[in-house]
XYZ file of C-alpha atoms in Angstrom:
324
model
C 0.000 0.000 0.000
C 1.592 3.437 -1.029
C 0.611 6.966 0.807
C 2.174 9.701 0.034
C 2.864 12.671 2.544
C -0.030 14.871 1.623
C 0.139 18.190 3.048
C -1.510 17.681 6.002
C 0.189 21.952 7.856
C 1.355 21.621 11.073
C 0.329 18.277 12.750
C 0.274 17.977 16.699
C 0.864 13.690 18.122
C -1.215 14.195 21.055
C 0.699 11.933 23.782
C 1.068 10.960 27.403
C -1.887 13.082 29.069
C -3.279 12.370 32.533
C -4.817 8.616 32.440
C -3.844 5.931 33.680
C -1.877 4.828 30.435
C 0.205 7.854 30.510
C 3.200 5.201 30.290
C 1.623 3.481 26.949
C 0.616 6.451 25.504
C 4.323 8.176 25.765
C 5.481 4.824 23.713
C 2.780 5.138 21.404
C 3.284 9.132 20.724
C 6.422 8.638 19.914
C 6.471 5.997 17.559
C 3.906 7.812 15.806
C 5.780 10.968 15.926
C 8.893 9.519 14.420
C 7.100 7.630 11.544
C 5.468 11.103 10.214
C 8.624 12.874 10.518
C 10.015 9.816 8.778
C 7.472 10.670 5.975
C 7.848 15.193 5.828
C 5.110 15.384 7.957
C 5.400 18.447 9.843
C 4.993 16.474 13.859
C 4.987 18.170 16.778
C 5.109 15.630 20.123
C 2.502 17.464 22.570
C 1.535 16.423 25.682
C -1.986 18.169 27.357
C -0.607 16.876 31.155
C 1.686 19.781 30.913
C -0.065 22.322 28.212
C -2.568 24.225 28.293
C -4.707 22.552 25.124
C -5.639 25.802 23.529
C -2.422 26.232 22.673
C -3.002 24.560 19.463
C -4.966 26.528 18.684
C -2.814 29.563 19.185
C 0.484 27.524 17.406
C -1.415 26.947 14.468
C -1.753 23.475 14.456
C -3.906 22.229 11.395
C -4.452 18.229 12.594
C -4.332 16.215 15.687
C -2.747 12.446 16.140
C -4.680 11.276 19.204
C -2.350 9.131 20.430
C -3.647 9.345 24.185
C -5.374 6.412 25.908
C -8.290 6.282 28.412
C -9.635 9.270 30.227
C -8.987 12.658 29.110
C -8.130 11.633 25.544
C -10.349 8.416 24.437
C -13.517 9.468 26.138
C -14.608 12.574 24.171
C -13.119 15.341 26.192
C -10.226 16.238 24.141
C -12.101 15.387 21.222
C -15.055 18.271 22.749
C -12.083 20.707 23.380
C -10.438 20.149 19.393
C -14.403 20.549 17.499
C -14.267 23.637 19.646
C -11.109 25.019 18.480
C -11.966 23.489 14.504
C -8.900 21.376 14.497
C -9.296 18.079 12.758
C -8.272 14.952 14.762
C -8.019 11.110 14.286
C -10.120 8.375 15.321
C -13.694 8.827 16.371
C -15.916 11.818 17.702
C -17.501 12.596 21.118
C -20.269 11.281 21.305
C -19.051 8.002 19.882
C -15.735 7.985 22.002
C -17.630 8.893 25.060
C -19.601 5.960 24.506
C -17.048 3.441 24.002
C -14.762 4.293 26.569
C -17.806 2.677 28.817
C -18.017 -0.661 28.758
C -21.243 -1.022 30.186
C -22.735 1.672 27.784
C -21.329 -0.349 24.678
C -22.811 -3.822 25.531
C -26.106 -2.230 25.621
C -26.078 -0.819 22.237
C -24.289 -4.135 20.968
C -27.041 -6.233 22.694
C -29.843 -3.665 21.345
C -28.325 -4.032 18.038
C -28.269 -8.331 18.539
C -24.815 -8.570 18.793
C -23.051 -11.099 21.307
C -21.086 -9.968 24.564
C -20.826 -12.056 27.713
C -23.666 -11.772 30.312
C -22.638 -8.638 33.263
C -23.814 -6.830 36.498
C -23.185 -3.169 37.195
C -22.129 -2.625 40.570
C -22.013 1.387 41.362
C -19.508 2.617 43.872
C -21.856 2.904 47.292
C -24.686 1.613 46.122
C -24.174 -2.412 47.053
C -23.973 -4.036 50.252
C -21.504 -7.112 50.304
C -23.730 -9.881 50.451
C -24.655 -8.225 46.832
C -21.009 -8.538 45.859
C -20.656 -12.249 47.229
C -23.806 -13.287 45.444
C -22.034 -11.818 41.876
C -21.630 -15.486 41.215
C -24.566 -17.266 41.376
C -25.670 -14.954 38.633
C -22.692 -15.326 36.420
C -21.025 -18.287 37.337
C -16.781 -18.893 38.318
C -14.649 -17.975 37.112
C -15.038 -14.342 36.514
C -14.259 -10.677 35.203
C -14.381 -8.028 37.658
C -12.863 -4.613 35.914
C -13.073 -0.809 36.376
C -16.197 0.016 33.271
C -13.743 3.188 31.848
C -9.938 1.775 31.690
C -7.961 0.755 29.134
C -5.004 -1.892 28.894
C -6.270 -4.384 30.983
C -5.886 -1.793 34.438
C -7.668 -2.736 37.403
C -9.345 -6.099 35.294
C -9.194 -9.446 38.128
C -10.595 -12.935 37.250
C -12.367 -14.191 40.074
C -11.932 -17.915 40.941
C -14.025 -18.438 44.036
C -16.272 -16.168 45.798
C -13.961 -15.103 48.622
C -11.860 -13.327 45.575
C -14.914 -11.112 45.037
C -14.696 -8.469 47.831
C -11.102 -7.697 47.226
C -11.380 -7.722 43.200
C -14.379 -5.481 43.356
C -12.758 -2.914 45.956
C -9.940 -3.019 43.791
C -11.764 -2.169 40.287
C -13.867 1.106 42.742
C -10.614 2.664 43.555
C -10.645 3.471 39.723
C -13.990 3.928 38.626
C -17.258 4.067 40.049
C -18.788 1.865 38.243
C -17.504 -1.783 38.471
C -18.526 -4.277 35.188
C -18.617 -7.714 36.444
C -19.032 -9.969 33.499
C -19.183 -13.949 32.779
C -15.547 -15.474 32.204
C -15.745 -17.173 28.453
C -13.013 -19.669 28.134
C -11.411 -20.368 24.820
C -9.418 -18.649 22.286
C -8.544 -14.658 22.770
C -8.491 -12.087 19.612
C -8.153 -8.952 18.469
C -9.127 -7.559 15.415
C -8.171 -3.690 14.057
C -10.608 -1.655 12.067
C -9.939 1.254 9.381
C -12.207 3.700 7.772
C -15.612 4.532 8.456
C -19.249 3.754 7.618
C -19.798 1.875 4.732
C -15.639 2.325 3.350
C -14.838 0.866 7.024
C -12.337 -2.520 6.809
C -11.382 -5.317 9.417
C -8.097 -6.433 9.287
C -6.734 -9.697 10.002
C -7.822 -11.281 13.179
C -4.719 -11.561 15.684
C -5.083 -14.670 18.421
C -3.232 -13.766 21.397
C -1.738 -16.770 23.525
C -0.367 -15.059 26.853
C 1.224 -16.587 29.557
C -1.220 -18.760 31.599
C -4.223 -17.171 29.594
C -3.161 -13.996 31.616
C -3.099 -11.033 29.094
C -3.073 -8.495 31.570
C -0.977 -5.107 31.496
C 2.660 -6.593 32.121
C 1.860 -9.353 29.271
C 0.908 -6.711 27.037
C 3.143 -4.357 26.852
C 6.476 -4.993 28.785
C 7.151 -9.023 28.061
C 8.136 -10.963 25.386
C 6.433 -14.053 26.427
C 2.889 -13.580 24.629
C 2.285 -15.223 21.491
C 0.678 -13.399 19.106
C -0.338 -15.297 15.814
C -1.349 -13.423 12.938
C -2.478 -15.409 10.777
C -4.682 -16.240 13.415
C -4.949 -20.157 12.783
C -8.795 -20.161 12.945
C -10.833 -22.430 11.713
C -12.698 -21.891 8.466
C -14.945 -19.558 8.232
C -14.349 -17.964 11.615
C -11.913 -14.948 10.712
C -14.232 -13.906 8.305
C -17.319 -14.089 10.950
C -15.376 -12.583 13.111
C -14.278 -9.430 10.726
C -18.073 -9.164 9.557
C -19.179 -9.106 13.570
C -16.532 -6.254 14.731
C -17.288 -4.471 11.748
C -21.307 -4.556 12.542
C -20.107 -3.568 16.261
C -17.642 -0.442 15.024
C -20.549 1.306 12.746
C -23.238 0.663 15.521
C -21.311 2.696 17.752
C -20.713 5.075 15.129
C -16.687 5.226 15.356
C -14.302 6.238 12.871
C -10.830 6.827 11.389
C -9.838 3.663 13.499
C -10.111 1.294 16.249
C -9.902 -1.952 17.488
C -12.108 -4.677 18.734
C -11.338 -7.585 21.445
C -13.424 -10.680 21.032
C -13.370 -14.275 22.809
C -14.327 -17.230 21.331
C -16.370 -20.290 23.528
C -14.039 -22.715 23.573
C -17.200 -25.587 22.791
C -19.188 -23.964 21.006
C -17.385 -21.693 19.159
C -19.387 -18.298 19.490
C -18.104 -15.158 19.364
C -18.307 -12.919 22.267
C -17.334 -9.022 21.646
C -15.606 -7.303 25.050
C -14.656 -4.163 24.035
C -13.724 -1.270 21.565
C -10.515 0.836 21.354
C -11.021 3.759 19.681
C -7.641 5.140 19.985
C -5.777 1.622 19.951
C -1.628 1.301 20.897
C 0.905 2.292 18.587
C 3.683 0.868 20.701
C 6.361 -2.074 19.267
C 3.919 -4.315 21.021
C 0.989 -3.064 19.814
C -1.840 -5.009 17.709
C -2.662 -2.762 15.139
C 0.044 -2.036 13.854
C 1.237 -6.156 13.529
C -2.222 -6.630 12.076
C -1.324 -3.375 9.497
C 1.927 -5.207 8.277
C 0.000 -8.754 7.951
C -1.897 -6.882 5.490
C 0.727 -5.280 3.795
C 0.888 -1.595 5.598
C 3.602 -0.493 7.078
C 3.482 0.852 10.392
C 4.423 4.740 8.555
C 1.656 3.812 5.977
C -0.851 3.059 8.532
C -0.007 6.058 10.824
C -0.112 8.620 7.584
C -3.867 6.553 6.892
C -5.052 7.094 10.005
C -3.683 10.801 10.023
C -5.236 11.343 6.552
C -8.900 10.951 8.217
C -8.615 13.411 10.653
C -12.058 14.695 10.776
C -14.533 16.869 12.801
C -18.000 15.513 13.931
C -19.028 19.789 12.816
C -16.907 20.811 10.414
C -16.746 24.876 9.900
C -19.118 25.932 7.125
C -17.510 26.070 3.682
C -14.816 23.956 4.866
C -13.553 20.503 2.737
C -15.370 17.441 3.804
């Protein structure tokens, strides 16, 4: 695939911000950074922890590279602040980051829309007793998920073997978010699968099965060992990576998301269904990062697929008599 360095002005790789993924995102940023310099783009590393945002406004920045995870850059409030200022920026808009960044919030549109995600219980900070926590189980079975319903990167996420884990794992996931997503543990085969474009021109790309250290993909595995497999192609049976493709796909436009994103999906080991988890709308760029692996499977380079994704910068409301 060959993109050429349009000129896309002064270009800002939003990077590092004040989530919890400030570490990822730093890694992320600046791989990004480097390939569009790599390519004449005109990059600027800039980091809205330490700047005041409307300074891009005031430096003339023409596009944005959201390259920020979690809150305060994947949930729709620096995508809020750049539509005010009229500054173009990757991935998707408010409304449909805000919405994604929720876990709880996406499974309800996915199950309004008949799409398959594993059976949960909301549990809101202060509002359960613990007998309500202990009984978690005998609703969703063991093992389970308990997670934080707004982080990224597997932060704060426990699997609960036996109901004394439940307290703890629940306390745990409430020190980061008030609302705690407790959801039914499917066993079987973990994958990922990356999604460019939008609406109808919107494309999966291959399906990536992860194999991580004692089925335990959590933060550490991810991003700081070498010991997770990641096969790409996937090794599925028949039939399945395309399913699969078709279902994220179905799951990206519901949500209305664009410009990018990724989807994680587990497979029942006996029966073989498909079970979406979640959506990334502003997905890692870092050396261990799926995307990008998925990109080159397909033939993209990892500066190809940063100058795509830059190239649909967008606004939900463009300025009148602007280019589409």
């Amino acid at each position: 695939m060959s993109l050429k360095a349009s000129n896309f002005g002064k270009v800002a790789v939003l990077l590092g911000g004040r989530s919890a993924e400030r570490e990822v995102s730093l890694m992320s940023g600046r791989g990004v950074l480097d390939a569009l310099r790599s390519r004449g783009v005109d990059a600027h590393a800039f980091d809205p922890a330490g700047r005041d945002i409307g300074e891009l406004k005031r430096e003339g920045f023409q596009r944005c590279f959201i390259a920020l995870h979690g809150r305060f850059g994947e949930d729709g409030t620096v995508q809020g602040a750049l539509e005010l200022m009229g500054i173009p920026y990757t991935g998707s808009g408010v409304m449909a980051s805000s919405i994604s960044i929720d876990k709880v919030t996406t499974k309800r549109i996915w199950l309004a829309d008949g799409l398959a995600t594993p059976k949960y219980m909301l549990l809101r900070r202060g509002a359960f007793e613990r007998k309500q926590v202990v009984a978690v189980p005998d609703e969703l079975g063991l093992p389970l998920i308990v997670k934080p319903a707004r982080e990224g990167s597997s932060i704060g996420v426990v699997k609960v073997e036996g109901y004394s884990g439940m307290v703890g794992a629940v306390e745990q996931a409430a020190q980061l978010d008030a609302d705690v997503l407790c959801e039914q543990f499917i066993s079987g085969d973990e994958v990922t699968c990356p999604v460019l474009g939008s609406g109808d021109d919107a494309r999966a790309l291959p399906v990536i099965r992860i194999v991580a250290p004692e089925g335990n993909y959590d933060y550490q595995n991810k991003y700081f060992t070498d010991t997770t497999q990641y096969l790409v192609p996937c090794g599925l049976p028949a039939g399945e990576e395309a399913a699969i493709q078709a279902m994220v796909l179905q799951a990206y436009r519901v949500l209305g998301c664009r410009g990018w994103g990724r989807l994680d999906v587990m497979i029942d080991a006996k029966t073989r269904k498909p079970y979406l988890l979640e959506i990334n709308t502003s997905p890692g760029m870092t050396s261990h990062s799926l995307v990008p692996m998925s990109a080159r499977a397909a033939g993209i380079s990892y500066e190809d697929l940063c100058l795509e994704v830059l190239r649909s910068a967008s606004l939900d409301h463009p300025p009148e008599g602007s280019a589409p």
